[in-house]
Amino acid sequence: MAVPLNGQWQCQCPPHKRCCKIQPSMLACDLADLASEAKSVLAAGADELHLDVMDGHFVPNMSFAHPVVASLRKHVPDAYLDCHMMVSRPSQWVEAVAGSTKGAGARYTFHLEAVEEDELDVAGVVKLIRDHGMQVGVAIKPGTAVEALSAVVALVDMVLVMTVEPGFGGQKFMPNCMPKVLALRSEHPDLDIQVDGGLGPSTIDAAAAAGANLIVAGST
Ligand SMILES: O=C(CO)[C@H](O)[C@H](O)COP(=O)(O)O
Ligand SMILES: [Fe+2]
């Protein structure tokens, strides 16, 4: 479990327990100052940078896209970029995001609900991401049952269980999503499980206790 201590996120997990990684969501920062904001959260101990890409179609909001990610990469050449792709037809952006994040570690997390009939099937999207050298995450919205992941969990590196409706920062953590985390963790002891939305000092314990080990920290 990680807690803020003297301006740093300090892990409090006993040695035998799974340690949480903290991934600040850059959606919460001054996007006109993205590079220096990214450097300061990394200096404060952030494990990865969570980049919320929104297309205004899969979610009713827009944020930034791969050109911004490419510019940011020049300033943080060694950072791990965790791209949360809230976009329809996620296969269409894989090549662009791979080109924008190259040089150090990156993850492309697509929403299971966004894969459309006439594009690749889910396994095809996973393969496309991997073929482009990125780790693979798959996300589900609060309203999607965890059983919807059963055919894909074994193929991916990480599962993101959204704890808010995707599209906006600053929303309230939804504790009723924790049983999904618990179910995933009991079935998959070594899987990376991420939670995203309304995480902060008052909600991180519930998420870690349920079995999440990747914590997106945004506005709270
Ligand atoms: O995916 C997201 C919104 O769709 C953001 O990553 C998430 O909301 C983080 O921000 P906050 O902690 O403020 O909720
Ligand atoms: Fe996110």
mmCIF file of C-alpha atoms and ligand atoms in Angstrom:
data_model
loop_
_atom_site.group_PDB
_atom_site.id
_atom_site.type_symbol
_atom_site.label_atom_id
_atom_site.label_comp_id
_atom_site.label_asym_id
_atom_site.label_seq_id
_atom_site.Cartn_x
_atom_site.Cartn_y
_atom_site.Cartn_z
ATOM 1 C CA MET A 1 0.000 0.000 0.000
ATOM 2 C CA ALA A 2 1.436 3.373 -0.917
ATOM 3 C CA VAL A 3 0.826 6.498 1.131
ATOM 4 C CA PRO A 4 1.909 10.087 0.584
ATOM 5 C CA LEU A 5 4.839 10.801 2.904
ATOM 6 C CA ASN A 6 6.937 14.008 2.775
ATOM 7 C CA GLY A 7 5.708 14.702 -0.758
ATOM 8 C CA GLN A 8 6.610 11.227 -1.951
ATOM 9 C CA TRP A 9 4.490 8.122 -2.408
ATOM 10 C CA GLN A 10 5.966 5.615 0.059
ATOM 11 C CA CYS A 11 5.114 1.949 -0.172
ATOM 12 C CA GLN A 12 3.927 0.570 3.174
ATOM 13 C CA CYS A 13 3.418 -3.000 1.969
ATOM 14 C CA PRO A 14 5.062 -5.615 4.187
ATOM 15 C CA PRO A 15 7.767 -7.465 2.164
ATOM 16 C CA HIS A 16 5.588 -10.504 1.522
ATOM 17 C CA LYS A 17 2.694 -8.489 0.128
ATOM 18 C CA ARG A 18 2.191 -7.302 -3.465
ATOM 19 C CA CYS A 19 3.417 -3.759 -3.809
ATOM 20 C CA CYS A 20 1.234 -1.114 -5.472
ATOM 21 C CA LYS A 21 2.519 1.086 -8.259
ATOM 22 C CA ILE A 22 1.289 4.672 -8.425
ATOM 23 C CA GLN A 23 0.450 6.126 -11.858
ATOM 24 C CA PRO A 24 -0.542 9.796 -11.806
ATOM 25 C CA SER A 25 -3.184 10.625 -14.407
ATOM 26 C CA MET A 26 -1.825 13.579 -16.417
ATOM 27 C CA LEU A 27 -5.437 14.540 -17.200
ATOM 28 C CA ALA A 28 -5.403 16.284 -13.809
ATOM 29 C CA CYS A 29 -2.401 18.480 -14.612
ATOM 30 C CA ASP A 30 -1.975 21.826 -16.382
ATOM 31 C CA LEU A 31 -1.771 20.406 -19.908
ATOM 32 C CA ALA A 32 -0.096 23.596 -21.099
ATOM 33 C CA ASP A 33 2.770 22.618 -18.798
ATOM 34 C CA LEU A 34 2.631 18.863 -19.372
ATOM 35 C CA ALA A 35 6.363 18.193 -19.661
ATOM 36 C CA SER A 36 7.353 19.865 -16.393
ATOM 37 C CA GLU A 37 4.340 18.422 -14.584
ATOM 38 C CA ALA A 38 5.356 14.975 -15.800
ATOM 39 C CA LYS A 39 8.932 15.482 -14.639
ATOM 40 C CA SER A 40 7.796 16.613 -11.189
ATOM 41 C CA VAL A 41 5.517 13.597 -10.568
ATOM 42 C CA LEU A 42 8.323 11.311 -11.722
ATOM 43 C CA ALA A 43 10.738 13.086 -9.373
ATOM 44 C CA ALA A 44 8.163 12.633 -6.567
ATOM 45 C CA GLY A 45 8.301 8.895 -7.126
ATOM 46 C CA ALA A 46 5.577 8.112 -9.676
ATOM 47 C CA ASP A 47 6.115 4.669 -11.178
ATOM 48 C CA GLU A 48 4.402 5.362 -14.512
ATOM 49 C CA LEU A 49 2.596 8.232 -16.272
ATOM 50 C CA HIS A 50 -1.080 7.530 -16.969
ATOM 51 C CA LEU A 51 -2.115 9.251 -20.217
ATOM 52 C CA ASP A 52 -5.870 9.514 -20.771
ATOM 53 C CA VAL A 53 -6.548 9.666 -24.505
ATOM 54 C CA MET A 54 -10.196 10.479 -25.272
ATOM 55 C CA ASP A 55 -11.774 10.722 -28.742
ATOM 56 C CA GLY A 56 -15.083 12.433 -27.919
ATOM 57 C CA HIS A 57 -16.842 9.388 -29.399
ATOM 58 C CA PHE A 58 -16.278 6.402 -27.126
ATOM 59 C CA VAL A 59 -16.478 8.850 -24.212
ATOM 60 C CA PRO A 60 -18.359 12.200 -24.208
ATOM 61 C CA ASN A 61 -15.149 14.199 -23.771
ATOM 62 C CA MET A 62 -11.863 14.930 -25.547
ATOM 63 C CA SER A 63 -8.420 15.259 -23.987
ATOM 64 C CA PHE A 64 -5.254 14.792 -26.030
ATOM 65 C CA ALA A 65 -3.924 12.272 -28.536
ATOM 66 C CA HIS A 66 -0.736 10.671 -29.858
ATOM 67 C CA PRO A 67 0.880 13.910 -31.173
ATOM 68 C CA VAL A 68 0.910 15.218 -27.604
ATOM 69 C CA VAL A 69 2.222 11.868 -26.365
ATOM 70 C CA ALA A 70 5.038 12.047 -28.924
ATOM 71 C CA SER A 71 6.008 15.539 -27.727
ATOM 72 C CA LEU A 72 5.909 14.433 -24.112
ATOM 73 C CA ARG A 73 8.100 11.398 -24.854
ATOM 74 C CA LYS A 74 10.922 13.763 -25.956
ATOM 75 C CA HIS A 75 10.933 15.285 -22.446
ATOM 76 C CA VAL A 76 10.617 12.043 -20.481
ATOM 77 C CA PRO A 77 12.643 9.574 -22.584
ATOM 78 C CA ASP A 78 12.832 6.901 -19.879
ATOM 79 C CA ALA A 79 9.321 7.112 -18.392
ATOM 80 C CA TYR A 80 6.862 4.242 -18.685
ATOM 81 C CA LEU A 81 3.833 5.617 -20.554
ATOM 82 C CA ASP A 82 0.557 3.965 -19.577
ATOM 83 C CA CYS A 83 -1.866 4.983 -22.363
ATOM 84 C CA HIS A 84 -5.512 4.653 -21.370
ATOM 85 C CA MET A 85 -7.193 4.654 -24.765
ATOM 86 C CA MET A 86 -10.800 5.797 -24.359
ATOM 87 C CA VAL A 87 -11.388 5.575 -28.106
ATOM 88 C CA SER A 88 -13.716 3.720 -30.474
ATOM 89 C CA ARG A 89 -12.159 1.155 -32.796
ATOM 90 C CA PRO A 90 -8.955 0.963 -30.687
ATOM 91 C CA SER A 91 -6.994 -0.916 -33.396
ATOM 92 C CA GLN A 92 -6.920 2.241 -35.533
ATOM 93 C CA TRP A 93 -4.530 4.104 -33.173
ATOM 94 C CA VAL A 94 -2.060 1.350 -32.287
ATOM 95 C CA GLU A 95 0.561 2.261 -34.871
ATOM 96 C CA ALA A 96 0.387 5.987 -34.074
ATOM 97 C CA VAL A 97 0.678 5.455 -30.330
ATOM 98 C CA ALA A 98 3.514 2.957 -30.769
ATOM 99 C CA GLY A 99 5.406 5.559 -32.784
ATOM 100 C CA SER A 100 4.710 8.213 -30.153
ATOM 101 C CA THR A 101 5.816 6.176 -27.149
ATOM 102 C CA LYS A 102 8.812 4.342 -28.622
ATOM 103 C CA GLY A 103 12.104 4.486 -26.835
ATOM 104 C CA ALA A 104 11.035 3.206 -23.425
ATOM 105 C CA GLY A 105 8.242 1.133 -21.899
ATOM 106 C CA ALA A 106 4.628 1.743 -22.888
ATOM 107 C CA ARG A 107 1.259 0.090 -22.438
ATOM 108 C CA TYR A 108 -1.746 0.438 -24.737
ATOM 109 C CA THR A 109 -4.929 -0.178 -22.761
ATOM 110 C CA PHE A 110 -8.068 -0.469 -24.868
ATOM 111 C CA HIS A 111 -11.667 -0.761 -23.704
ATOM 112 C CA LEU A 112 -13.304 -4.119 -24.319
ATOM 113 C CA GLU A 113 -16.541 -2.254 -25.104
ATOM 114 C CA ALA A 114 -14.876 -0.209 -27.852
ATOM 115 C CA VAL A 115 -13.879 -3.053 -30.185
ATOM 116 C CA GLU A 116 -16.330 -3.007 -33.080
ATOM 117 C CA GLU A 117 -17.694 -5.946 -35.054
ATOM 118 C CA ASP A 118 -16.046 -5.021 -38.343
ATOM 119 C CA GLU A 119 -12.567 -4.325 -36.990
ATOM 120 C CA LEU A 120 -10.220 -6.988 -35.647
ATOM 121 C CA ASP A 121 -11.577 -9.272 -32.938
ATOM 122 C CA VAL A 122 -10.274 -8.715 -29.399
ATOM 123 C CA ALA A 123 -7.459 -11.251 -29.789
ATOM 124 C CA GLY A 124 -6.492 -9.503 -33.016
ATOM 125 C CA VAL A 125 -6.312 -6.127 -31.240
ATOM 126 C CA VAL A 126 -4.118 -7.706 -28.542
ATOM 127 C CA LYS A 127 -1.773 -9.166 -31.185
ATOM 128 C CA LEU A 128 -1.590 -5.862 -33.065
ATOM 129 C CA ILE A 129 -0.552 -4.013 -29.885
ATOM 130 C CA ARG A 130 2.065 -6.617 -29.030
ATOM 131 C CA ASP A 131 3.383 -6.656 -32.601
ATOM 132 C CA HIS A 132 3.973 -2.921 -32.186
ATOM 133 C CA GLY A 133 6.136 -3.518 -29.117
ATOM 134 C CA MET A 134 3.784 -2.285 -26.406
ATOM 135 C CA GLN A 135 2.396 -4.046 -23.349
ATOM 136 C CA VAL A 136 -1.315 -4.791 -23.570
ATOM 137 C CA GLY A 137 -4.028 -3.645 -21.170
ATOM 138 C CA VAL A 138 -7.744 -4.238 -21.468
ATOM 139 C CA ALA A 139 -10.255 -2.058 -19.596
ATOM 140 C CA ILE A 140 -13.866 -2.528 -18.550
ATOM 141 C CA LYS A 141 -16.352 0.162 -17.603
ATOM 142 C CA PRO A 142 -18.221 0.000 -14.277
ATOM 143 C CA GLY A 143 -21.260 -1.456 -16.025
ATOM 144 C CA THR A 144 -19.385 -4.317 -17.709
ATOM 145 C CA ALA A 145 -19.326 -7.655 -15.882
ATOM 146 C CA VAL A 146 -15.911 -9.141 -15.110
ATOM 147 C CA GLU A 147 -17.018 -12.352 -16.887
ATOM 148 C CA ALA A 148 -16.809 -10.410 -20.167
ATOM 149 C CA LEU A 149 -13.004 -10.619 -19.782
ATOM 150 C CA SER A 150 -12.797 -14.402 -19.437
ATOM 151 C CA ALA A 151 -11.630 -15.025 -23.017
ATOM 152 C CA VAL A 152 -9.019 -12.265 -22.990
ATOM 153 C CA VAL A 153 -7.420 -12.188 -19.520
ATOM 154 C CA ALA A 154 -4.876 -14.861 -20.432
ATOM 155 C CA LEU A 155 -3.781 -12.857 -23.478
ATOM 156 C CA VAL A 156 -3.085 -9.491 -21.818
ATOM 157 C CA ASP A 157 -0.495 -8.022 -19.441
ATOM 158 C CA MET A 158 -2.958 -5.988 -17.389
ATOM 159 C CA VAL A 159 -6.651 -5.531 -16.694
ATOM 160 C CA LEU A 160 -8.056 -2.085 -15.863
ATOM 161 C CA VAL A 161 -11.197 -2.107 -13.726
ATOM 162 C CA MET A 162 -12.655 1.396 -14.055
ATOM 163 C CA THR A 163 -13.923 2.802 -10.764
ATOM 164 C CA VAL A 164 -15.691 5.747 -12.460
ATOM 165 C CA GLU A 165 -17.554 6.078 -15.741
ATOM 166 C CA PRO A 166 -14.708 6.863 -18.195
ATOM 167 C CA GLY A 167 -14.477 10.350 -19.666
ATOM 168 C CA PHE A 168 -13.862 12.756 -16.815
ATOM 169 C CA GLY A 169 -11.477 13.216 -13.895
ATOM 170 C CA GLY A 170 -12.664 14.303 -10.470
ATOM 171 C CA GLN A 171 -15.492 11.774 -10.125
ATOM 172 C CA LYS A 172 -16.306 9.767 -6.994
ATOM 173 C CA PHE A 173 -14.745 6.327 -6.502
ATOM 174 C CA MET A 174 -17.295 3.525 -7.070
ATOM 175 C CA PRO A 175 -16.668 0.914 -4.329
ATOM 176 C CA ASN A 176 -19.181 -1.468 -5.963
ATOM 177 C CA CYS A 177 -16.503 -2.172 -8.590
ATOM 178 C CA MET A 178 -14.273 -3.833 -5.982
ATOM 179 C CA PRO A 179 -15.907 -7.289 -6.240
ATOM 180 C CA LYS A 180 -14.649 -7.375 -9.851
ATOM 181 C CA VAL A 181 -11.101 -6.711 -8.634
ATOM 182 C CA LEU A 182 -11.500 -9.390 -5.963
ATOM 183 C CA ALA A 183 -12.797 -11.911 -8.502
ATOM 184 C CA LEU A 184 -9.915 -11.200 -10.890
ATOM 185 C CA ARG A 185 -7.300 -11.388 -8.149
ATOM 186 C CA SER A 186 -8.573 -14.684 -6.777
ATOM 187 C CA GLU A 187 -8.477 -16.234 -10.268
ATOM 188 C CA HIS A 188 -5.204 -14.586 -11.393
ATOM 189 C CA PRO A 189 -2.741 -14.123 -8.499
ATOM 190 C CA ASP A 190 0.030 -12.706 -10.715
ATOM 191 C CA LEU A 191 -2.003 -10.492 -13.036
ATOM 192 C CA ASP A 192 -1.456 -6.728 -13.043
ATOM 193 C CA ILE A 193 -4.798 -5.228 -12.013
ATOM 194 C CA GLN A 194 -5.265 -1.481 -12.352
ATOM 195 C CA VAL A 195 -7.973 0.716 -10.876
ATOM 196 C CA ASP A 196 -8.706 4.138 -12.274
ATOM 197 C CA GLY A 197 -11.078 6.853 -11.097
ATOM 198 C CA GLY A 198 -11.457 8.585 -7.752
ATOM 199 C CA LEU A 199 -8.391 6.943 -6.205
ATOM 200 C CA GLY A 200 -6.664 8.839 -3.403
ATOM 201 C CA PRO A 201 -5.616 8.482 0.260
ATOM 202 C CA SER A 202 -9.186 7.663 1.374
ATOM 203 C CA THR A 203 -9.856 5.009 -1.294
ATOM 204 C CA ILE A 204 -6.475 3.399 -2.028
ATOM 205 C CA ASP A 205 -6.732 0.924 0.870
ATOM 206 C CA ALA A 206 -10.033 -0.541 -0.370
ATOM 207 C CA ALA A 207 -8.557 -0.969 -3.840
ATOM 208 C CA ALA A 208 -5.328 -2.552 -2.590
ATOM 209 C CA ALA A 209 -7.242 -4.827 -0.190
ATOM 210 C CA ALA A 210 -9.394 -6.058 -3.101
ATOM 211 C CA GLY A 211 -6.205 -6.935 -4.983
ATOM 212 C CA ALA A 212 -5.414 -3.960 -7.240
ATOM 213 C CA ASN A 213 -1.674 -3.353 -7.651
ATOM 214 C CA LEU A 214 -1.677 -0.477 -10.172
ATOM 215 C CA ILE A 215 -3.296 2.691 -8.837
ATOM 216 C CA VAL A 216 -4.160 5.635 -11.080
ATOM 217 C CA ALA A 217 -4.013 8.828 -9.025
ATOM 218 C CA GLY A 218 -5.734 11.838 -10.540
ATOM 219 C CA SER A 219 -7.437 14.801 -8.913
ATOM 220 C CA THR A 220 -8.122 13.377 -5.431
HETATM 221 O O1 LIG B 1 -9.629 7.507 -16.980
HETATM 222 C C1 LIG B 1 -9.878 8.544 -16.382
HETATM 223 C C2 LIG B 1 -11.178 9.235 -16.610
HETATM 224 O O2 LIG B 1 -11.934 8.522 -17.568
HETATM 225 C C3 LIG B 1 -8.884 9.165 -15.447
HETATM 226 O O3 LIG B 1 -7.656 8.422 -15.519
HETATM 227 C C4 LIG B 1 -9.382 9.075 -14.009
HETATM 228 O O4 LIG B 1 -10.578 9.696 -13.872
HETATM 229 C C5 LIG B 1 -8.304 9.648 -13.088
HETATM 230 O O5 LIG B 1 -8.714 10.843 -12.575
HETATM 231 P P1 LIG B 1 -9.424 10.952 -11.117
HETATM 232 O O6 LIG B 1 -8.505 10.316 -10.114
HETATM 233 O O7 LIG B 1 -9.569 12.424 -10.939
HETATM 234 O O8 LIG B 1 -10.712 10.236 -11.244
HETATM 235 FE FE FE B 2 -7.600 6.756 -17.056
#
